[in-house]
């Protein structure tokens, strides 16, 4: 039996993926069970889609690392009591916080094994910031991970799973980064890009370039520099207009526009959009500019997409850079070049990429569509997940103990959570 585990209460890529995986397992009539937090996005969406076999945890403290011995025993007991009877269990986790819990649980459950989906470039750095690191990040926006013993522990945990062929990275970039920087033995043979859509056999109609660019994405710290690059481009190319879908820190963007005397007459911020209306809005434009799964969303309507770059440094780029035409990006990359350790100096300029796109518009649009159709197909990629999960080996965690947070870290964590 496959047990999907995700205790996040918010909506993100991993949470959407879990719900869609559950729906797929239900249609395929495969034995499965779902473990999620009560009153979470996952829980409500599973109920809305009438997906059965849901286990919800009443324990509000879901961060195993921050629990004391008694709390850990209570949580593990709740897990084991609620698990359905099965001959064997394949636990699947979506973030390292839950991997900590399931690593310990697998020692309590017979005939069990653990697989893990890596959906974030810094997943291996979970709880690797010192309290001073957190202070510096909050007040100076500088990110550092100085807990070397914790980093070594996380690396060891991941390598144990790698030896069991139980890790599924989402991109080749991630494999390169973790191998090089952390010595984590990820395999490119197990890379599966995010399962996103089942594409129609009928190709979308390629429109002419109407000089309308569409940006889709939350206006948040790691995405704002990429958006500002496009604002600079629009300001110097009067033939283009820009539509921005998404909400967030408009104050920063408005200050940037004012400071740089950017003409706003061709820029339209429309905030959040109901998903049912998104397709019609996309089709009114001719070029996409995005990061994350929004890239695939735009490409599937036949628009060429330039990949915007996210940044871990949360500051504006010195040059107007981007990630290039999406058809030319490596497998699974959705704007993460800088998170993967690449230099800003090695990224292409938006000006150059746009010029090449304009000269090869139809070919660029077709290439983007074919690329996402081949790499992000939902059914084939879910099947790849299931094949790796089924063929993975059980991992021996008998001599492996999840560390505990100090009393001081636990105190501050509790204060912040409350």
GROMACS .gro file of C-alpha atoms in nm, residues 157-352:
model
  196
  157UNK     CA    1   1.988   1.059   0.569
  158UNK     CA    2   1.951   1.141   0.201
  159UNK     CA    3   2.242   0.917   0.104
  160UNK     CA    4   2.087   0.623   0.289
  161UNK     CA    5   1.776   0.672   0.075
  162UNK     CA    6   1.986   0.718  -0.239
  163UNK     CA    7   2.146   0.379  -0.171
  164UNK     CA    8   1.794   0.235  -0.164
  165UNK     CA    9   1.710   0.409  -0.493
  166UNK     CA   10   1.430   0.585  -0.306
  167UNK     CA   11   1.492   0.951  -0.396
  168UNK     CA   12   1.315   1.127  -0.685
  169UNK     CA   13   1.469   1.467  -0.775
  170UNK     CA   14   1.267   1.710  -0.988
  171UNK     CA   15   1.551   1.840  -1.207
  172UNK     CA   16   1.897   1.772  -1.344
  173UNK     CA   17   2.011   2.102  -1.191
  174UNK     CA   18   1.924   1.969  -0.847
  175UNK     CA   19   2.127   1.652  -0.902
  176UNK     CA   20   2.431   1.853  -1.011
  177UNK     CA   21   2.407   2.094  -0.716
  178UNK     CA   22   2.357   1.834  -0.442
  179UNK     CA   23   2.625   1.604  -0.580
  180UNK     CA   24   2.879   1.886  -0.610
  181UNK     CA   25   2.808   2.090  -0.300
  182UNK     CA   26   2.683   1.835  -0.047
  183UNK     CA   27   2.805   1.496  -0.166
  184UNK     CA   28   2.449   1.365  -0.185
  185UNK     CA   29   2.445   1.083  -0.438
  186UNK     CA   30   2.134   1.175  -0.635
  187UNK     CA   31   2.090   0.994  -0.966
  188UNK     CA   32   1.984   1.155  -1.293
  189UNK     CA   33   1.820   0.822  -1.378
  190UNK     CA   34   1.558   0.906  -1.114
  191UNK     CA   35   1.488   1.264  -1.223
  192UNK     CA   36   1.118   1.318  -1.294
  193UNK     CA   37   0.997   1.666  -1.386
  194UNK     CA   38   0.682   1.776  -1.206
  195UNK     CA   39   0.376   1.591  -1.343
  196UNK     CA   40   0.158   1.875  -1.464
  197UNK     CA   41  -0.091   1.811  -1.747
  198UNK     CA   42  -0.204   1.546  -1.989
  199UNK     CA   43  -0.158   1.728  -2.318
  200UNK     CA   44  -0.404   1.695  -2.603
  201UNK     CA   45  -0.292   1.527  -2.925
  202UNK     CA   46  -0.420   1.837  -3.103
  203UNK     CA   47  -0.160   2.112  -3.100
  204UNK     CA   48  -0.274   2.464  -3.007
  205UNK     CA   49  -0.288   2.724  -3.281
  206UNK     CA   50   0.026   2.938  -3.289
  207UNK     CA   51  -0.081   3.303  -3.289
  208UNK     CA   52   0.110   3.592  -3.437
  209UNK     CA   53   0.320   3.810  -3.210
  210UNK     CA   54   0.082   4.081  -3.088
  211UNK     CA   55   0.352   4.227  -2.859
  212UNK     CA   56   0.159   4.148  -2.542
  213UNK     CA   57   0.367   3.980  -2.270
  214UNK     CA   58   0.213   3.793  -1.975
  215UNK     CA   59   0.382   3.746  -1.638
  216UNK     CA   60   0.221   3.497  -1.397
  217UNK     CA   61   0.354   3.465  -1.043
  218UNK     CA   62   0.329   3.578  -0.686
  219UNK     CA   63   0.500   3.912  -0.623
  220UNK     CA   64   0.733   3.781  -0.352
  221UNK     CA   65   1.097   3.838  -0.257
  222UNK     CA   66   1.259   3.567  -0.472
  223UNK     CA   67   1.044   3.650  -0.779
  224UNK     CA   68   1.049   4.030  -0.769
  225UNK     CA   69   1.398   4.072  -0.927
  226UNK     CA   70   1.284   3.874  -1.232
  227UNK     CA   71   0.969   4.085  -1.264
  228UNK     CA   72   1.175   4.405  -1.241
  229UNK     CA   73   1.389   4.284  -1.532
  230UNK     CA   74   1.079   4.270  -1.750
  231UNK     CA   75   0.960   4.611  -1.626
  232UNK     CA   76   1.292   4.756  -1.743
  233UNK     CA   77   1.247   4.590  -2.082
  234UNK     CA   78   0.894   4.722  -2.128
  235UNK     CA   79   1.014   5.071  -2.040
  236UNK     CA   80   1.266   5.073  -2.326
  237UNK     CA   81   1.057   4.884  -2.585
  238UNK     CA   82   0.749   5.093  -2.646
  239UNK     CA   83   0.597   4.838  -2.886
  240UNK     CA   84   0.537   4.594  -2.598
  241UNK     CA   85   0.276   4.582  -2.320
  242UNK     CA   86   0.287   4.374  -2.002
  243UNK     CA   87   0.013   4.207  -1.799
  244UNK     CA   88   0.096   4.085  -1.447
  245UNK     CA   89  -0.117   3.816  -1.282
  246UNK     CA   90  -0.052   3.758  -0.913
  247UNK     CA   91  -0.058   3.940  -0.582
  248UNK     CA   92   0.202   4.014  -0.320
  249UNK     CA   93   0.444   4.298  -0.240
  250UNK     CA   94   0.318   4.566  -0.477
  251UNK     CA   95   0.474   4.836  -0.257
  252UNK     CA   96   0.828   4.733  -0.351
  253UNK     CA   97   0.739   4.709  -0.719
  254UNK     CA   98   0.563   5.047  -0.716
  255UNK     CA   99   0.870   5.208  -0.557
  256UNK     CA  100   1.090   5.046  -0.822
  257UNK     CA  101   0.866   5.182  -1.098
  258UNK     CA  102   0.871   5.532  -0.951
  259UNK     CA  103   1.246   5.533  -0.888
  260UNK     CA  104   1.325   5.424  -1.242
  261UNK     CA  105   1.064   5.646  -1.413
  262UNK     CA  106   0.898   5.348  -1.577
  263UNK     CA  107   0.604   5.427  -1.802
  264UNK     CA  108   0.303   5.244  -1.653
  265UNK     CA  109   0.063   5.312  -1.941
  266UNK     CA  110   0.151   4.975  -2.097
  267UNK     CA  111   0.164   4.778  -1.771
  268UNK     CA  112  -0.147   4.619  -1.622
  269UNK     CA  113  -0.147   4.456  -1.277
  270UNK     CA  114  -0.465   4.252  -1.251
  271UNK     CA  115  -0.396   4.060  -0.928
  272UNK     CA  116  -0.540   3.716  -0.868
  273UNK     CA  117  -0.747   3.551  -1.141
  274UNK     CA  118  -0.996   3.267  -1.115
  275UNK     CA  119  -0.837   2.960  -1.272
  276UNK     CA  120  -1.140   2.908  -1.496
  277UNK     CA  121  -1.064   3.243  -1.664
  278UNK     CA  122  -0.688   3.203  -1.688
  279UNK     CA  123  -0.683   3.025  -2.025
  280UNK     CA  124  -0.877   3.302  -2.197
  281UNK     CA  125  -0.638   3.563  -2.056
  282UNK     CA  126  -0.331   3.368  -2.167
  283UNK     CA  127  -0.464   3.343  -2.523
  284UNK     CA  128  -0.492   3.724  -2.544
  285UNK     CA  129  -0.112   3.744  -2.521
  286UNK     CA  130   0.167   3.621  -2.745
  287UNK     CA  131   0.469   3.580  -2.513
  288UNK     CA  132   0.490   3.434  -2.166
  289UNK     CA  133   0.739   3.531  -1.897
  290UNK     CA  134   0.728   3.321  -1.581
  291UNK     CA  135   0.893   3.081  -1.340
  292UNK     CA  136   0.762   2.771  -1.167
  293UNK     CA  137   0.471   2.571  -1.306
  294UNK     CA  138   0.322   2.889  -1.454
  295UNK     CA  139   0.568   2.831  -1.739
  296UNK     CA  140   0.399   2.504  -1.833
  297UNK     CA  141   0.055   2.661  -1.791
  298UNK     CA  142   0.139   2.926  -2.053
  299UNK     CA  143   0.329   2.696  -2.291
  300UNK     CA  144   0.039   2.455  -2.325
  301UNK     CA  145  -0.167   2.730  -2.492
  302UNK     CA  146   0.094   2.762  -2.767
  303UNK     CA  147   0.282   3.069  -2.645
  304UNK     CA  148   0.661   3.082  -2.639
  305UNK     CA  149   0.782   3.140  -2.284
  306UNK     CA  150   1.096   3.307  -2.156
  307UNK     CA  151   1.198   3.169  -1.820
  308UNK     CA  152   1.223   3.430  -1.544
  309UNK     CA  153   1.484   3.364  -1.278
  310UNK     CA  154   1.413   3.329  -0.908
  311UNK     CA  155   1.690   3.428  -0.670
  312UNK     CA  156   1.788   3.311  -0.320
  313UNK     CA  157   1.953   3.648  -0.251
  314UNK     CA  158   1.623   3.843  -0.268
  315UNK     CA  159   1.786   4.145  -0.430
  316UNK     CA  160   1.768   4.306  -0.772
  317UNK     CA  161   1.995   4.178  -1.046
  318UNK     CA  162   2.283   4.394  -1.164
  319UNK     CA  163   2.201   4.305  -1.526
  320UNK     CA  164   1.868   4.242  -1.698
  321UNK     CA  165   1.906   3.865  -1.705
  322UNK     CA  166   1.667   3.576  -1.762
  323UNK     CA  167   1.682   3.198  -1.804
  324UNK     CA  168   1.639   3.192  -2.181
  325UNK     CA  169   1.368   3.046  -2.404
  326UNK     CA  170   1.208   2.763  -2.212
  327UNK     CA  171   1.257   2.508  -2.489
  328UNK     CA  172   1.632   2.538  -2.430
  329UNK     CA  173   1.629   2.476  -2.053
  330UNK     CA  174   1.752   2.159  -1.883
  331UNK     CA  175   1.508   1.894  -1.765
  332UNK     CA  176   1.291   1.999  -1.473
  333UNK     CA  177   1.428   2.352  -1.444
  334UNK     CA  178   1.157   2.612  -1.376
  335UNK     CA  179   1.374   2.917  -1.311
  336UNK     CA  180   1.612   2.779  -1.050
  337UNK     CA  181   1.953   2.847  -1.211
  338UNK     CA  182   2.065   3.074  -0.927
  339UNK     CA  183   1.930   2.841  -0.656
  340UNK     CA  184   2.142   2.572  -0.821
  341UNK     CA  185   2.456   2.780  -0.768
  342UNK     CA  186   2.497   2.930  -1.115
  343UNK     CA  187   2.638   3.282  -1.143
  344UNK     CA  188   2.428   3.578  -1.252
  345UNK     CA  189   2.712   3.662  -1.491
  346UNK     CA  190   2.650   3.341  -1.687
  347UNK     CA  191   2.280   3.404  -1.753
  348UNK     CA  192   2.157   3.544  -2.087
  349UNK     CA  193   2.027   3.897  -2.118
  350UNK     CA  194   1.653   3.934  -2.168
  351UNK     CA  195   1.723   4.176  -2.454
  352UNK     CA  196   1.914   3.907  -2.649
   0.00000   0.00000   0.00000
